[in-house]
């Protein structure tokens, strides 16, 4: 790499999209210096690639202090921000409305959630995130491209300005590729990808239709699943008169120029207003199941689209990227702060890659079910007057709606994907508790190590999560004060930031299943157990600093002094 003026930082994030910004926020939240490099100087208004933030993502955003700002940025009309409607078109016949889709109900209606889902367009979310990132102290290099990156004792990246061609160098302890499917970080690291590419193609259309709001007949909803004799579409309102439509089922070699977009748009709207439909964007995206074979190569890491690609039906790909950013972010911070070992960084791939593999399969299944059940009903529609009036015709339409709901329900009710992420890694001290088989549809709260810490709204109305510290938290039942004090002493000995909280709530004790539960910075459970525990062993395993967690045996004696502990861990 040529000699030139060099800027140093702790973490270089390549890519300033939602996942790159999320990682920066997680790191900045923990006091780590970050430089984010992004090729685009402006946030493009179109296409809107993602529009659903699930409850787990909003829980992360709440920790960063931006959840309310993100909700306020939503431009979708208020009456169109919840539920799922099945219909023949935007102005046609209603086939059924289902309010429970996507957990849009308020947090108070579900003890499982500390935050509800939100429909908000990706450009609007990104503006909030970038503003918060800059306010928190990130250096954000817009209009710069990483053209070369290498690693040794540190990471060195050569940047080139997209307009002027000027160059500069960044040196960092670590680099994270959040730079999309053609990631320079991944290709430089030589990381291959597995899975299927180009499974099918979907049209992505953004069009203006002011007449829809004036003549909308089905029940307003965040997502309108349209089924018509000539084809289906999934439509989301993204403004007062602006709509986004995903039209699946095309071959991968489809050419948008060969599509009669006026005819297609009129079919989606449901009537001909006599004017030409204005498209602000019309394109094609391919459905993939592509997962990076490794998430780490030395000082290089991958997150978001650089690590995984899968169909957008269900909103899992981007929300998975936010989960990547959180898992990797707190671990990088812990290592850089000196209270965790390198093995903690290895656990990033152990925990997040299986989630991507699982979600890729579920997302492709969502597309298949949407297309296949839709085709069957379209065939029936072609054999009848599907818009007829009368009780029998209405009953037939409601039957179609119920079938579509049953077929596509995994797309809209994915509580297992969102809340039941079961991590298994070398830093998780698994116990032998039996849990129900995983289901994409169902979430059964349990504080088994590796699982998200169950949420409870306490008697005073506050979220249990509000009682957690910023790093590790030990939740103690009443009467465990002496054990909690010993845990604090152990944490001090090995340098782990630990908060303790005593919770006198019967629901918490029932869900958490032990008098002492150690919760990680990402709100996942690291360990649970009794007071006669070697807390030094627990903390060293949870932070990737040696030992084994089979029976919690480590190189440490059962009771170690502060000096013995520091000698053993090199502190």
Coordinates of C-alpha atoms in Angstrom, one line a residue:
X1 CA 0.0 0.0 0.0
X2 CA 1.5 3.4 -1.0
X3 CA 2.7 5.9 1.6
X4 CA 0.3 8.8 2.2
X5 CA -1.5 10.6 5.0
X6 CA -3.0 8.0 7.3
X7 CA -6.0 8.2 9.6
X8 CA -6.2 5.7 12.4
X9 CA -9.3 4.3 14.1
X10 CA -10.3 1.2 16.0
X11 CA -12.9 -0.2 13.6
X12 CA -13.3 0.5 9.9
X13 CA -16.8 -0.1 8.6
X14 CA -17.0 -0.5 4.8
X15 CA -20.5 0.4 3.8
X16 CA -22.8 3.1 5.2
X17 CA -26.1 1.5 4.7
X18 CA -28.5 0.4 7.5
X19 CA -26.2 -2.5 8.7
X20 CA -23.0 -0.4 8.6
X21 CA -24.7 2.4 10.5
X22 CA -26.2 -0.1 13.0
X23 CA -22.7 -1.5 13.6
X24 CA -21.3 2.0 14.1
X25 CA -24.1 2.9 16.5
X26 CA -23.5 -0.3 18.6
X27 CA -19.7 0.4 18.7
X28 CA -20.1 4.1 19.5
X29 CA -22.7 3.2 22.2
X30 CA -19.8 1.3 23.8
X31 CA -17.1 4.0 23.4
X32 CA -15.3 2.6 20.3
X33 CA -13.9 4.9 17.6
X34 CA -15.4 4.2 14.1
X35 CA -14.9 5.3 10.6
X36 CA -17.6 4.5 8.1
X37 CA -16.9 4.6 4.4
X38 CA -19.8 4.9 1.9
X39 CA -19.6 5.3 -1.9
X40 CA -23.0 7.2 -2.3
X41 CA -23.0 10.8 -1.3
X42 CA -26.7 10.9 -0.9
X43 CA -29.4 8.5 0.3
X44 CA -31.4 7.5 -2.8
X45 CA -35.1 7.9 -2.5
X46 CA -35.7 4.9 -4.7
X47 CA -35.9 2.0 -4.8
X48 CA -37.2 1.3 -1.3
X49 CA -35.6 -2.0 -0.7
X50 CA -36.9 -2.6 2.8
X51 CA -39.7 -1.2 4.9
X52 CA -40.3 -3.4 7.9
X53 CA -38.5 -3.1 11.2
X54 CA -39.4 -6.1 13.4
X55 CA -39.8 -5.9 17.2
X56 CA -36.3 -7.3 17.8
X57 CA -34.7 -4.6 15.6
X58 CA -36.7 -1.9 17.5
X59 CA -35.4 -3.3 20.8
X60 CA -31.9 -2.7 19.5
X61 CA -32.8 0.8 18.3
X62 CA -34.3 1.6 21.7
X63 CA -30.9 0.9 23.3
X64 CA -29.3 3.3 20.8
X65 CA -31.9 5.9 21.7
X66 CA -33.4 6.2 18.2
X67 CA -36.6 4.0 18.3
X68 CA -38.9 7.0 18.8
X69 CA -37.2 9.0 16.1
X70 CA -37.4 6.1 13.6
X71 CA -41.1 5.7 14.3
X72 CA -41.6 9.4 13.8
X73 CA -39.9 9.2 10.4
X74 CA -42.6 6.8 9.1
X75 CA -44.4 8.4 6.1
X76 CA -47.0 5.7 5.7
X77 CA -50.5 7.0 6.4
X78 CA -51.4 6.3 10.0
X79 CA -54.3 4.1 9.2
X80 CA -52.1 1.9 7.0
X81 CA -49.4 0.9 9.4
X82 CA -50.8 -2.3 10.8
X83 CA -52.0 -5.7 9.7
X84 CA -52.3 -7.6 6.5
X85 CA -55.2 -7.5 4.0
X86 CA -55.9 -9.9 1.1
X87 CA -57.8 -8.4 -1.8
X88 CA -58.3 -8.6 -5.5
X89 CA -56.8 -5.2 -6.1
X90 CA -56.3 -1.9 -4.2
X91 CA -59.8 -0.8 -5.1
X92 CA -61.3 -4.2 -5.5
X93 CA -62.9 -6.8 -3.3
X94 CA -61.7 -7.6 0.2
X95 CA -60.7 -11.2 0.8
X96 CA -59.9 -10.8 4.5
X97 CA -58.0 -8.7 7.0
X98 CA -55.7 -10.1 9.7
X99 CA -54.5 -7.7 12.4
X100 CA -52.0 -10.0 14.1
X101 CA -49.5 -10.0 11.3
X102 CA -46.0 -8.8 12.1
X103 CA -46.6 -7.8 15.8
X104 CA -47.8 -4.3 15.0
X105 CA -49.9 -4.2 18.2
X106 CA -48.7 -2.1 21.1
X107 CA -46.0 -3.4 23.5
X108 CA -48.6 -3.3 26.3
X109 CA -50.7 -5.9 24.5
X110 CA -47.8 -8.5 24.5
X111 CA -45.5 -9.1 27.5
X112 CA -43.1 -10.8 25.1
X113 CA -42.1 -7.5 23.4
X114 CA -40.5 -4.4 24.7
X115 CA -41.1 -2.7 21.3
X116 CA -43.7 -3.3 18.5
X117 CA -42.9 -3.6 14.8
X118 CA -42.9 -0.5 12.5
X119 CA -43.4 0.1 8.8
X120 CA -40.9 2.8 7.8
X121 CA -39.1 3.1 4.5
X122 CA -35.4 2.3 4.4
X123 CA -34.3 5.7 3.2
X124 CA -36.1 7.3 6.2
X125 CA -34.7 4.9 8.6
X126 CA -31.2 5.5 7.2
X127 CA -31.5 9.2 7.6
X128 CA -32.2 8.8 11.3
X129 CA -29.4 6.3 11.8
X130 CA -26.8 8.4 10.0
X131 CA -27.8 11.5 12.0
X132 CA -27.5 9.6 15.3
X133 CA -24.2 8.0 14.2
X134 CA -22.7 11.5 13.4
X135 CA -24.0 12.9 16.6
X136 CA -22.4 10.1 18.5
X137 CA -19.0 10.9 17.0
X138 CA -18.5 8.6 14.0
X139 CA -16.3 9.8 11.1
X140 CA -18.5 9.3 8.0
X141 CA -16.7 9.4 4.7
X142 CA -19.4 9.9 2.0
X143 CA -18.4 9.6 -1.7
X144 CA -15.4 7.4 -0.9
X145 CA -14.7 3.9 -2.1
X146 CA -12.4 1.3 -0.6
X147 CA -10.3 0.2 -3.6
X148 CA -7.8 -1.9 -1.7
X149 CA -7.7 -3.5 1.7
X150 CA -5.2 -5.7 3.4
X151 CA -4.5 -7.1 6.9
X152 CA -1.6 -8.1 9.0
X153 CA -0.9 -6.8 12.5
X154 CA -3.6 -4.3 11.6
X155 CA -6.0 -3.5 8.8
X156 CA -4.9 -1.0 6.1
X157 CA -7.4 0.3 3.5
X158 CA -6.8 2.5 0.4
X159 CA -9.7 4.9 -0.3
X160 CA -10.5 6.8 -3.5
X161 CA -12.9 9.6 -3.8
X162 CA -15.6 8.8 -6.3
X163 CA -15.6 12.3 -7.9
X164 CA -12.1 13.8 -7.5
X165 CA -10.0 10.6 -7.6
X166 CA -8.0 11.7 -4.6
X167 CA -6.8 9.0 -2.2
X168 CA -6.3 8.5 1.5
X169 CA -5.4 5.6 3.8
X170 CA -7.2 4.3 6.8
X171 CA -5.6 2.0 9.4
X172 CA -7.7 0.1 11.9
X173 CA -7.6 -2.8 14.3
X174 CA -10.5 -4.5 12.5
X175 CA -12.6 -4.0 9.4
X176 CA -16.2 -5.0 8.8
X177 CA -17.6 -5.5 5.4
X178 CA -21.2 -4.2 5.4
X179 CA -20.8 -3.4 1.7
X180 CA -23.4 -5.6 0.1
X181 CA -23.3 -8.7 -2.1
X182 CA -20.2 -7.6 -4.0
X183 CA -18.2 -6.9 -0.8
X184 CA -14.6 -6.0 -1.3
X185 CA -13.9 -7.2 2.2
X186 CA -15.3 -10.7 1.4
X187 CA -13.6 -11.0 -1.9
X188 CA -10.2 -9.8 -0.6
X189 CA -10.5 -12.3 2.3
X190 CA -11.3 -15.1 -0.2
X191 CA -14.5 -16.1 1.5
X192 CA -16.7 -18.1 -0.7
X193 CA -20.5 -18.4 -0.6
X194 CA -22.8 -21.4 -0.6
X195 CA -26.4 -21.8 -1.6
X196 CA -28.5 -21.0 -4.6
X197 CA -28.3 -17.8 -6.6
X198 CA -31.0 -16.5 -9.0
X199 CA -33.8 -18.8 -7.9
X200 CA -36.5 -16.5 -9.4
X201 CA -37.1 -12.9 -10.2
X202 CA -39.5 -10.3 -8.7
X203 CA -40.6 -7.0 -10.2
X204 CA -40.1 -4.0 -7.8
X205 CA -42.4 -1.1 -8.8
X206 CA -43.0 2.3 -7.2
X207 CA -45.9 4.2 -8.6
X208 CA -48.1 7.1 -7.8
X209 CA -51.9 6.5 -7.5
X210 CA -53.7 9.3 -5.7
X211 CA -57.0 7.8 -6.7
X212 CA -56.4 4.8 -4.5
X213 CA -56.8 6.6 -1.2
X214 CA -60.0 8.2 -2.4
X215 CA -61.5 4.8 -3.6
X216 CA -59.8 2.2 -1.5
X217 CA -62.3 -0.5 -0.7
X218 CA -60.5 -3.3 1.2
X219 CA -59.5 -2.8 4.8
X220 CA -56.4 -0.5 5.0
X221 CA -53.3 -2.4 6.0
X222 CA -49.5 -2.2 6.1
X223 CA -49.3 -5.0 3.6
X224 CA -51.9 -5.7 0.9
X225 CA -51.6 -9.2 -0.6
X226 CA -53.4 -9.0 -4.0
X227 CA -54.7 -12.0 -5.9
X228 CA -56.2 -11.4 -9.4
X229 CA -57.0 -13.9 -12.2
X230 CA -54.0 -12.6 -14.1
X231 CA -51.4 -12.5 -11.3
X232 CA -50.6 -11.5 -7.7
X233 CA -48.7 -8.7 -6.0
X234 CA -47.6 -7.6 -2.5
X235 CA -48.3 -3.9 -2.1
X236 CA -47.1 -1.5 0.6
X237 CA -48.2 2.2 0.8
X238 CA -45.0 4.3 1.1
X239 CA -46.6 7.7 1.2
X240 CA -49.9 9.6 0.8
X241 CA -50.2 8.6 -2.8
X242 CA -47.1 6.5 -3.4
X243 CA -47.1 2.6 -3.5
X244 CA -44.5 -0.1 -3.7
X245 CA -45.4 -3.4 -5.3
X246 CA -43.5 -6.6 -5.3
X247 CA -44.7 -8.8 -8.2
X248 CA -43.1 -12.3 -7.9
X249 CA -42.9 -15.4 -10.1
X250 CA -40.9 -14.2 -13.1
X251 CA -38.0 -16.1 -14.7
X252 CA -34.5 -14.8 -13.8
X253 CA -33.9 -13.5 -17.3
X254 CA -37.0 -11.3 -17.3
X255 CA -36.5 -7.9 -19.0
X256 CA -38.5 -5.1 -17.5
X257 CA -38.7 -3.5 -20.9
X258 CA -40.8 -6.4 -22.0
X259 CA -43.4 -5.8 -19.3
X260 CA -46.5 -3.8 -20.0
X261 CA -46.2 -1.7 -16.9
X262 CA -49.4 0.4 -17.6
X263 CA -51.5 -2.8 -17.8
X264 CA -49.8 -4.3 -14.7
X265 CA -50.3 -1.1 -12.7
X266 CA -54.0 -0.9 -13.6
X267 CA -54.5 -4.5 -12.6
X268 CA -52.9 -3.7 -9.2
X269 CA -54.9 -0.6 -8.7
X270 CA -58.1 -2.3 -9.9
X271 CA -59.4 0.3 -12.3
X272 CA -58.5 2.6 -15.1
X273 CA -58.5 6.2 -14.1
X274 CA -57.9 7.3 -17.7
X275 CA -54.5 8.6 -17.0
X276 CA -51.1 7.1 -17.4
X277 CA -49.6 5.6 -14.2
X278 CA -46.5 7.4 -13.1
X279 CA -43.7 5.1 -12.1
X280 CA -41.0 6.6 -10.1
X281 CA -39.1 3.3 -10.2
X282 CA -39.4 0.1 -12.0
X283 CA -36.8 -2.7 -11.7
X284 CA -36.2 -6.4 -11.1
X285 CA -34.5 -8.2 -8.2
X286 CA -33.5 -11.8 -8.0
X287 CA -34.3 -14.1 -5.1
X288 CA -31.2 -15.7 -3.7
X289 CA -30.2 -18.1 -0.9
X290 CA -26.5 -17.2 -0.6
X291 CA -24.6 -17.5 2.7
X292 CA -20.9 -16.7 3.2
X293 CA -19.0 -19.8 4.2
X294 CA -17.2 -17.8 6.9
X295 CA -18.1 -14.6 8.7
X296 CA -14.5 -13.9 9.8
X297 CA -11.0 -14.0 8.3
X298 CA -8.5 -12.7 10.8
X299 CA -9.2 -9.0 11.3
X300 CA -11.9 -9.0 8.6
X301 CA -15.6 -9.6 9.4
X302 CA -18.8 -9.7 7.3
X303 CA -22.3 -8.5 8.1
X304 CA -25.6 -7.9 6.4
X305 CA -25.8 -8.5 2.6
X306 CA -22.0 -9.1 2.5
X307 CA -22.7 -12.2 4.6
X308 CA -26.1 -13.4 3.5
X309 CA -28.8 -12.8 0.8
X310 CA -32.3 -14.1 0.9
X311 CA -35.8 -13.2 -0.3
X312 CA -37.3 -10.0 1.2
X313 CA -40.7 -11.7 1.8
X314 CA -41.0 -11.5 5.6
X315 CA -38.4 -8.7 6.0
X316 CA -35.8 -11.1 7.4
X317 CA -32.7 -10.2 5.4
X318 CA -32.3 -6.7 6.6
X319 CA -33.5 -7.4 10.1
X320 CA -31.0 -10.2 10.3
X321 CA -28.3 -7.7 9.3
X322 CA -29.2 -5.6 12.3
X323 CA -28.8 -8.7 14.5
X324 CA -25.4 -9.3 12.9
X325 CA -24.4 -5.7 13.8
X326 CA -25.4 -6.0 17.4
X327 CA -23.7 -9.4 18.0
X328 CA -20.5 -8.4 16.3
X329 CA -20.5 -4.8 17.7
X330 CA -20.5 -5.6 21.4
X331 CA -17.9 -8.3 20.9
X332 CA -15.5 -6.1 19.1
X333 CA -16.0 -3.4 21.7
X334 CA -15.3 -5.9 24.5
X335 CA -12.0 -7.1 22.9
X336 CA -10.9 -3.6 22.1
X337 CA -11.6 -2.5 25.7
X338 CA -9.5 -5.4 26.9
X339 CA -12.0 -7.4 28.9
X340 CA -12.6 -10.2 26.3
X341 CA -10.5 -12.7 24.4
X342 CA -10.2 -13.3 20.7
X343 CA -12.4 -16.4 21.0
X344 CA -15.3 -14.1 21.6
X345 CA -14.9 -12.8 18.1
X346 CA -15.0 -16.4 16.7
X347 CA -18.4 -16.9 18.4
X348 CA -19.9 -14.2 16.0
X349 CA -19.9 -16.7 13.2
X350 CA -21.0 -19.6 15.5
X351 CA -24.0 -17.6 16.5
X352 CA -25.1 -15.6 13.5
X353 CA -24.4 -17.9 10.5
X354 CA -26.9 -20.6 11.5
X355 CA -29.5 -17.8 11.9
X356 CA -28.9 -16.8 8.3
X357 CA -29.1 -20.3 7.0
X358 CA -32.4 -20.8 8.8
X359 CA -33.8 -17.5 7.6
X360 CA -32.8 -18.0 4.0
X361 CA -34.8 -21.2 3.8
X362 CA -37.8 -19.6 5.5
X363 CA -37.8 -16.5 3.3
X364 CA -37.6 -18.6 0.1
X365 CA -40.5 -20.7 1.4
X366 CA -42.5 -17.5 1.9
X367 CA -42.1 -16.6 -1.8
X368 CA -43.0 -20.2 -2.9
X369 CA -46.1 -20.3 -0.7
X370 CA -47.2 -16.8 -1.9
X371 CA -46.9 -17.8 -5.6
X372 CA -48.2 -21.4 -5.4
X373 CA -51.4 -20.8 -3.3
X374 CA -52.0 -17.6 -5.4
X375 CA -51.8 -19.6 -8.6
X376 CA -54.3 -22.1 -7.3
X377 CA -56.8 -19.4 -6.4
X378 CA -56.2 -17.5 -9.6
X379 CA -57.2 -20.6 -11.5
X380 CA -60.5 -20.7 -9.5
X381 CA -61.1 -17.0 -10.1
X382 CA -60.8 -17.4 -13.8
X383 CA -63.7 -19.9 -13.7
X384 CA -66.1 -17.7 -11.8
X385 CA -67.3 -14.1 -11.5
X386 CA -64.8 -13.3 -8.7
X387 CA -66.1 -9.8 -8.3
X388 CA -69.8 -10.8 -8.1
X389 CA -72.1 -9.4 -5.4
X390 CA -74.2 -11.5 -3.0
X391 CA -73.7 -13.8 0.0
X392 CA -72.4 -16.8 -2.0
X393 CA -69.8 -14.7 -3.9
X394 CA -68.7 -13.0 -0.6
X395 CA -68.4 -16.4 1.1
X396 CA -66.3 -17.7 -1.8
X397 CA -64.0 -14.7 -1.5
X398 CA -63.6 -15.0 2.2
X399 CA -62.7 -18.7 1.7
X400 CA -60.0 -17.6 -0.7
X401 CA -58.7 -15.1 1.8
X402 CA -58.5 -17.7 4.6
X403 CA -56.6 -20.1 2.3
X404 CA -54.2 -17.4 1.4
X405 CA -53.7 -16.4 5.1
X406 CA -53.0 -20.0 6.1
X407 CA -50.6 -20.5 3.2
X408 CA -48.7 -17.2 3.8
X409 CA -49.0 -17.0 7.5
X410 CA -45.3 -17.8 8.1
X411 CA -44.4 -14.6 6.2
X412 CA -46.5 -12.5 8.5
X413 CA -46.3 -14.2 11.8
X414 CA -42.6 -15.2 12.3
X415 CA -42.2 -14.9 16.0
X416 CA -39.8 -17.7 16.1
X417 CA -37.5 -16.0 13.6
X418 CA -37.8 -12.6 15.3
X419 CA -37.7 -13.6 19.0
X420 CA -36.6 -17.2 19.3
X421 CA -33.0 -17.0 18.1
X422 CA -31.2 -19.8 19.8
X423 CA -27.5 -19.2 19.9
X424 CA -25.0 -22.0 20.4
X425 CA -21.3 -21.1 20.7
X426 CA -18.2 -21.6 22.8
X427 CA -19.2 -18.6 25.0
X428 CA -22.7 -19.9 25.8
X429 CA -22.9 -22.1 28.9
X430 CA -25.7 -24.3 27.8
X431 CA -27.8 -26.2 30.3
X432 CA -29.8 -29.4 29.9
X433 CA -33.2 -27.8 30.1
X434 CA -35.7 -29.2 27.5
X435 CA -37.2 -26.8 25.1
X436 CA -39.9 -27.2 22.5
X437 CA -38.7 -27.7 18.9
X438 CA -38.1 -24.4 17.1
X439 CA -40.9 -23.1 15.0
X440 CA -40.8 -20.0 12.8
X441 CA -44.4 -19.2 13.9
X442 CA -44.1 -19.6 17.6
X443 CA -42.1 -18.0 20.4
X444 CA -41.9 -19.7 23.8
X445 CA -40.1 -17.4 26.2
X446 CA -37.4 -19.2 28.2
X447 CA -34.1 -18.0 29.7
X448 CA -32.1 -21.1 28.5
X449 CA -28.5 -19.9 27.8
X450 CA -28.3 -18.8 24.2
X451 CA -31.8 -17.5 24.0
X452 CA -33.0 -13.9 24.1
X453 CA -33.7 -13.0 27.7
X454 CA -37.5 -13.1 28.1
X455 CA -39.1 -9.7 28.3
X456 CA -41.5 -8.9 31.1
X457 CA -43.3 -5.6 31.8
X458 CA -43.0 -5.2 35.5
X459 CA -45.7 -4.2 38.0
X460 CA -44.8 -0.5 37.7
X461 CA -45.2 -0.7 33.9
X462 CA -41.5 -0.5 33.1
X463 CA -39.7 -2.9 30.8
X464 CA -37.4 -5.4 32.5
X465 CA -34.9 -4.5 29.8
X466 CA -34.7 -0.9 31.2
X467 CA -33.2 -2.5 34.4
X468 CA -30.3 -4.1 32.4
X469 CA -26.9 -2.5 32.5
X470 CA -25.1 -1.5 29.3
X471 CA -22.8 -4.6 29.4
X472 CA -23.3 -7.8 31.3
X473 CA -26.2 -8.0 33.8
X474 CA -26.7 -10.5 36.6
X475 CA -30.4 -10.9 37.4
X476 CA -30.8 -12.1 40.9
X477 CA -33.9 -13.4 42.8
X478 CA -34.6 -12.0 46.3
X479 CA -32.2 -13.6 48.8
X480 CA -29.4 -13.8 46.3
X481 CA -27.7 -10.6 47.4
X482 CA -24.6 -12.3 48.8
X483 CA -24.1 -14.3 45.6
X484 CA -24.6 -11.1 43.5
X485 CA -21.9 -9.5 45.6
X486 CA -19.5 -12.4 44.9
X487 CA -20.3 -12.1 41.2
X488 CA -19.3 -8.4 41.3
X489 CA -16.0 -9.2 43.0
X490 CA -15.3 -11.8 40.4
X491 CA -16.1 -9.3 37.6
X492 CA -13.8 -6.8 39.2
X493 CA -11.0 -9.4 39.3
X494 CA -11.3 -10.2 35.6
X495 CA -12.2 -6.7 34.4
X496 CA -15.7 -7.5 33.1
X497 CA -18.2 -4.7 33.5
X498 CA -21.1 -6.2 35.4
X499 CA -24.4 -4.7 36.8
X500 CA -26.6 -6.6 39.2
X501 CA -30.3 -6.2 39.6
X502 CA -32.6 -7.9 42.1
X503 CA -36.0 -8.6 40.6
X504 CA -38.9 -9.6 42.9
X505 CA -41.4 -10.7 40.2
X506 CA -42.9 -14.1 40.1
X507 CA -43.2 -14.0 36.3
X508 CA -39.5 -13.3 36.0
X509 CA -38.6 -16.2 38.3
X510 CA -40.9 -18.6 36.4
X511 CA -39.6 -17.5 33.0
X512 CA -35.9 -17.3 33.9
X513 CA -35.9 -20.7 35.7
X514 CA -33.0 -20.0 38.1
X515 CA -32.2 -17.6 40.9
X516 CA -29.2 -16.2 39.0
X517 CA -29.1 -15.4 35.3
X518 CA -26.3 -13.7 33.4
X519 CA -27.5 -11.6 30.5
X520 CA -25.1 -10.4 27.8
X521 CA -24.9 -6.9 26.3
X522 CA -27.1 -8.1 23.4
X523 CA -29.8 -9.3 25.8
X524 CA -29.1 -12.9 25.2
X525 CA -28.6 -15.3 28.2
X526 CA -25.0 -16.4 28.7
X527 CA -25.5 -18.6 31.8
X528 CA -28.0 -19.3 34.6
X529 CA -27.6 -21.3 37.8
X530 CA -27.3 -21.3 41.6
X531 CA -25.4 -19.4 44.1
X532 CA -22.7 -22.0 44.7
X533 CA -21.1 -21.1 41.3
X534 CA -17.6 -20.2 40.4
X535 CA -18.4 -16.8 38.9
X536 CA -14.9 -16.2 37.7
X537 CA -15.3 -19.3 35.5
X538 CA -18.6 -18.2 34.2
X539 CA -17.3 -14.7 33.3
X540 CA -14.2 -16.0 31.6
X541 CA -16.1 -18.4 29.4
X542 CA -18.7 -15.8 28.5
X543 CA -15.9 -13.4 27.4
X544 CA -13.9 -15.9 25.4
X545 CA -10.9 -16.1 27.7
X546 CA -10.2 -19.8 28.2
X547 CA -11.6 -22.7 30.1
X548 CA -14.4 -25.0 29.2
X549 CA -18.1 -24.8 30.2
X550 CA -18.6 -28.5 30.5
X551 CA -19.7 -28.4 34.1
X552 CA -18.1 -25.0 34.3
X553 CA -14.6 -26.4 34.8
X554 CA -11.7 -24.1 34.0
X555 CA -8.1 -23.7 34.9
X556 CA -9.2 -21.6 37.8
X557 CA -9.4 -23.0 41.3
X558 CA -12.8 -23.2 42.9
X559 CA -12.1 -20.0 44.8
X560 CA -9.4 -17.7 43.3
X561 CA -8.0 -14.5 44.7
X562 CA -7.9 -11.4 42.6
X563 CA -4.2 -11.8 42.1
X564 CA -4.5 -15.5 41.0
X565 CA -7.2 -14.6 38.6
X566 CA -5.3 -11.7 37.0
X567 CA -2.2 -13.9 36.7
X568 CA -4.2 -16.7 34.9
X569 CA -5.9 -14.4 32.4
X570 CA -2.9 -12.1 31.9
X571 CA -4.7 -9.0 33.1

